[in-house]
Amino acid sequence: MVIKMSQAVAGEIVLEKLIEALMVIAVEHAGADRGLLLLPRDSQYRIEAGATSGRDASGPPCVRR
């Protein structure tokens, strides 16, 4: 996982693309169906990005921001 993460950081300059790549890698590594990136905003946490593994769908992993 560390190598995949390092390669993603080295290969991506655009923040949105980097977040997408890291979310997909994290979901795959965890063996999860879905992952969310929660970040604090004001006094609450908000969902800033999400990814699915694609195992339960016919298409590629889905990432949203």
XYZ file of N, CA, C and O in Angstrom:
260
model
N 0.822 -1.184 0.000
C 0.000 0.000 0.000
C 0.868 1.249 0.000
O 0.532 2.213 -0.683
N 1.955 1.260 0.752
C 2.817 2.441 0.825
C 3.392 2.770 -0.544
O 3.440 3.939 -0.938
N 3.787 1.749 -1.297
C 4.349 1.988 -2.631
C 3.285 2.573 -3.555
O 3.552 3.529 -4.278
N 2.066 2.016 -3.514
C 0.988 2.542 -4.354
C 0.698 3.994 -4.010
O 0.490 4.827 -4.879
N 0.663 4.301 -2.702
C 0.400 5.676 -2.270
C 1.510 6.604 -2.750
O 1.246 7.696 -3.239
N 2.765 6.181 -2.622
C 3.901 7.005 -3.060
C 3.841 7.262 -4.556
O 4.101 8.376 -5.018
N 3.510 6.233 -5.320
C 3.409 6.393 -6.768
C 2.275 7.351 -7.122
O 2.410 8.157 -8.048
N 1.165 7.270 -6.397
C 0.039 8.162 -6.668
C 0.421 9.611 -6.391
O 0.108 10.508 -7.175
N 1.107 9.845 -5.287
C 1.516 11.212 -4.936
C 2.503 11.739 -5.962
O 2.411 12.885 -6.404
N 3.457 10.921 -6.381
C 4.467 11.349 -7.345
C 3.858 11.602 -8.725
O 4.324 12.476 -9.457
N 2.819 10.861 -9.072
C 2.261 10.955 -10.407
C 1.146 11.964 -10.556
O 0.721 12.253 -11.670
N 0.650 12.508 -9.475
C -0.487 13.425 -9.547
C -0.121 14.801 -9.004
O 0.387 14.915 -7.900
N -0.386 15.819 -9.788
C -0.137 17.188 -9.346
C -1.468 17.863 -9.007
O -1.551 18.663 -8.091
N -2.511 17.522 -9.710
C -3.824 18.112 -9.496
C -4.436 17.493 -8.239
O -4.537 16.267 -8.134
N -4.832 18.321 -7.278
C -5.329 17.848 -5.992
C -6.507 16.892 -6.142
O -6.558 15.853 -5.488
N -7.458 17.209 -6.998
C -8.627 16.349 -7.162
C -8.238 14.964 -7.668
O -8.771 13.959 -7.217
N -7.298 14.904 -8.606
C -6.840 13.613 -9.129
C -6.093 12.831 -8.051
O -6.207 11.613 -7.963
N -5.317 13.528 -7.237
C -4.577 12.875 -6.154
C -5.544 12.292 -5.133
O -5.399 11.135 -4.725
N -6.547 13.067 -4.734
C -7.541 12.566 -3.783
C -8.255 11.355 -4.358
O -8.469 10.355 -3.661
N -8.613 11.420 -5.638
C -9.279 10.291 -6.291
C -8.415 9.038 -6.232
O -8.877 7.964 -5.835
N -7.152 9.166 -6.608
C -6.243 8.016 -6.617
C -6.054 7.443 -5.219
O -6.099 6.229 -5.019
N -5.858 8.301 -4.225
C -5.646 7.833 -2.855
C -6.894 7.188 -2.274
O -6.805 6.187 -1.554
N -8.066 7.720 -2.595
C -9.316 7.134 -2.097
C -9.525 5.732 -2.661
O -9.883 4.807 -1.937
N -9.286 5.569 -3.950
C -9.460 4.252 -4.570
C -8.475 3.248 -3.973
O -8.847 2.122 -3.627
N -7.211 3.647 -3.795
C -6.205 2.758 -3.212
C -6.584 2.383 -1.787
O -6.490 1.216 -1.392
N -7.034 3.359 -1.003
C -7.397 3.094 0.395
C -8.577 2.128 0.486
O -8.565 1.202 1.315
N -9.587 2.312 -0.349
C -10.748 1.424 -0.335
C -10.336 0.013 -0.741
O -10.725 -0.971 -0.099
N -9.524 -0.104 -1.785
C -9.054 -1.428 -2.225
C -8.247 -2.109 -1.132
O -8.430 -3.293 -0.858
N -7.337 -1.378 -0.504
C -6.469 -1.951 0.521
C -7.271 -2.410 1.746
O -6.971 -3.438 2.340
N -8.285 -1.666 2.084
C -9.097 -2.000 3.253
C -10.051 -3.166 2.975
O -10.598 -3.749 3.904
N -10.229 -3.493 1.708
C -11.182 -4.543 1.363
C -12.615 -4.069 1.572
O -13.518 -4.871 1.768
N -12.797 -2.767 1.535
C -14.115 -2.180 1.790
C -14.903 -2.035 0.496
O -14.354 -2.094 -0.601
N -16.192 -1.855 0.639
C -17.045 -1.579 -0.502
C -17.130 -0.080 -0.760
O -17.390 0.347 -1.870
N -16.904 0.712 0.302
C -17.073 2.155 0.190
C -16.162 2.850 1.193
O -15.917 2.337 2.278
N -15.659 4.010 0.819
C -14.847 4.807 1.733
C -15.217 6.269 1.616
O -15.596 6.736 0.542
N -15.133 6.987 2.725
C -15.466 8.407 2.746
C -14.317 9.193 3.355
O -13.681 8.737 4.297
N -14.078 10.378 2.830
C -13.101 11.304 3.391
C -13.884 12.379 4.125
O -14.605 13.158 3.522
N -13.752 12.390 5.462
C -14.434 13.367 6.300
C -13.430 14.408 6.756
O -12.375 14.067 7.274
N -13.772 15.680 6.567
C -12.903 16.766 6.997
C -13.694 17.745 7.854
O -14.879 17.981 7.594
N -13.043 18.328 8.873
C -13.760 19.282 9.721
C -13.994 20.600 8.989
O -13.122 21.107 8.286
N -15.189 21.113 9.140
C -15.566 22.429 8.615
C -16.369 23.111 9.700
O -17.405 22.600 10.116
N -15.883 24.239 10.148
C -16.517 24.945 11.258
C -16.573 23.993 12.456
O -15.557 23.512 12.889
N -17.752 23.686 12.952
C -17.863 22.808 14.120
C -18.388 21.425 13.756
O -18.762 20.649 14.621
N -18.405 21.100 12.461
C -18.933 19.809 12.008
C -17.959 19.141 11.054
O -17.083 19.781 10.492
N -18.132 17.828 10.893
C -17.380 17.087 9.882
C -18.260 16.957 8.656
O -19.464 16.727 8.757
N -17.648 17.122 7.482
C -18.380 17.021 6.227
C -17.709 16.002 5.328
O -16.505 15.851 5.336
N -18.522 15.334 4.519
C -17.999 14.388 3.537
C -17.440 15.193 2.377
O -18.167 15.921 1.707
N -16.142 15.068 2.148
C -15.484 15.812 1.069
C -15.238 14.939 -0.160
O -15.114 15.444 -1.260
N -15.128 13.634 0.040
C -14.910 12.728 -1.093
C -15.368 11.337 -0.689
O -15.401 11.006 0.492
N -15.699 10.548 -1.678
C -16.106 9.169 -1.433
C -15.697 8.294 -2.596
O -15.531 8.765 -3.717
N -15.474 7.030 -2.309
C -15.101 6.081 -3.362
C -15.753 4.740 -3.075
O -15.964 4.383 -1.919
N -16.075 4.016 -4.128
C -16.572 2.650 -3.984
C -15.582 1.705 -4.639
O -14.820 2.094 -5.520
N -15.620 0.458 -4.203
C -14.654 -0.519 -4.697
C -14.938 -0.945 -6.127
O -14.057 -1.395 -6.826
N -16.174 -0.865 -6.547
C -16.529 -1.324 -7.880
C -16.809 -2.816 -7.923
O -17.183 -3.347 -8.943
N -16.635 -3.504 -6.773
C -16.880 -4.949 -6.734
C -18.348 -5.283 -6.904
O -18.699 -6.305 -7.459
N -19.218 -4.411 -6.394
C -20.645 -4.687 -6.482
C -21.294 -4.021 -7.697
O -22.469 -4.134 -7.906
N -20.515 -3.343 -8.478
C -21.034 -2.680 -9.674
C -20.280 -3.200 -10.891
O -19.216 -3.774 -10.782
N -20.849 -2.969 -12.052
C -20.207 -3.477 -13.264
C -19.147 -2.531 -13.796
O -18.340 -2.916 -14.620
N -19.135 -1.290 -13.331
C -18.196 -0.303 -13.840
C -16.970 -0.147 -12.964
O -16.762 -0.890 -12.015
N -16.136 0.837 -13.278
C -14.927 1.090 -12.511
C -15.268 1.730 -11.163
O -16.406 2.150 -10.939
N -14.290 1.824 -10.248
C -14.554 2.460 -8.960
C -15.076 3.883 -9.151
O -14.674 4.582 -10.063
N -15.975 4.279 -8.293
C -16.599 5.599 -8.381
C -16.003 6.509 -7.312
O -15.959 6.135 -6.152
N -15.565 7.663 -7.705
C -15.059 8.649 -6.766
C -15.807 9.935 -6.994
O -16.010 10.361 -8.124
N -16.237 10.549 -5.919
C -16.915 11.842 -6.049
C -16.264 12.825 -5.099
O -15.705 12.453 -4.108
N -16.361 14.059 -5.439
C -15.804 15.110 -4.575
C -16.782 16.248 -4.532
O -17.431 16.587 -5.435
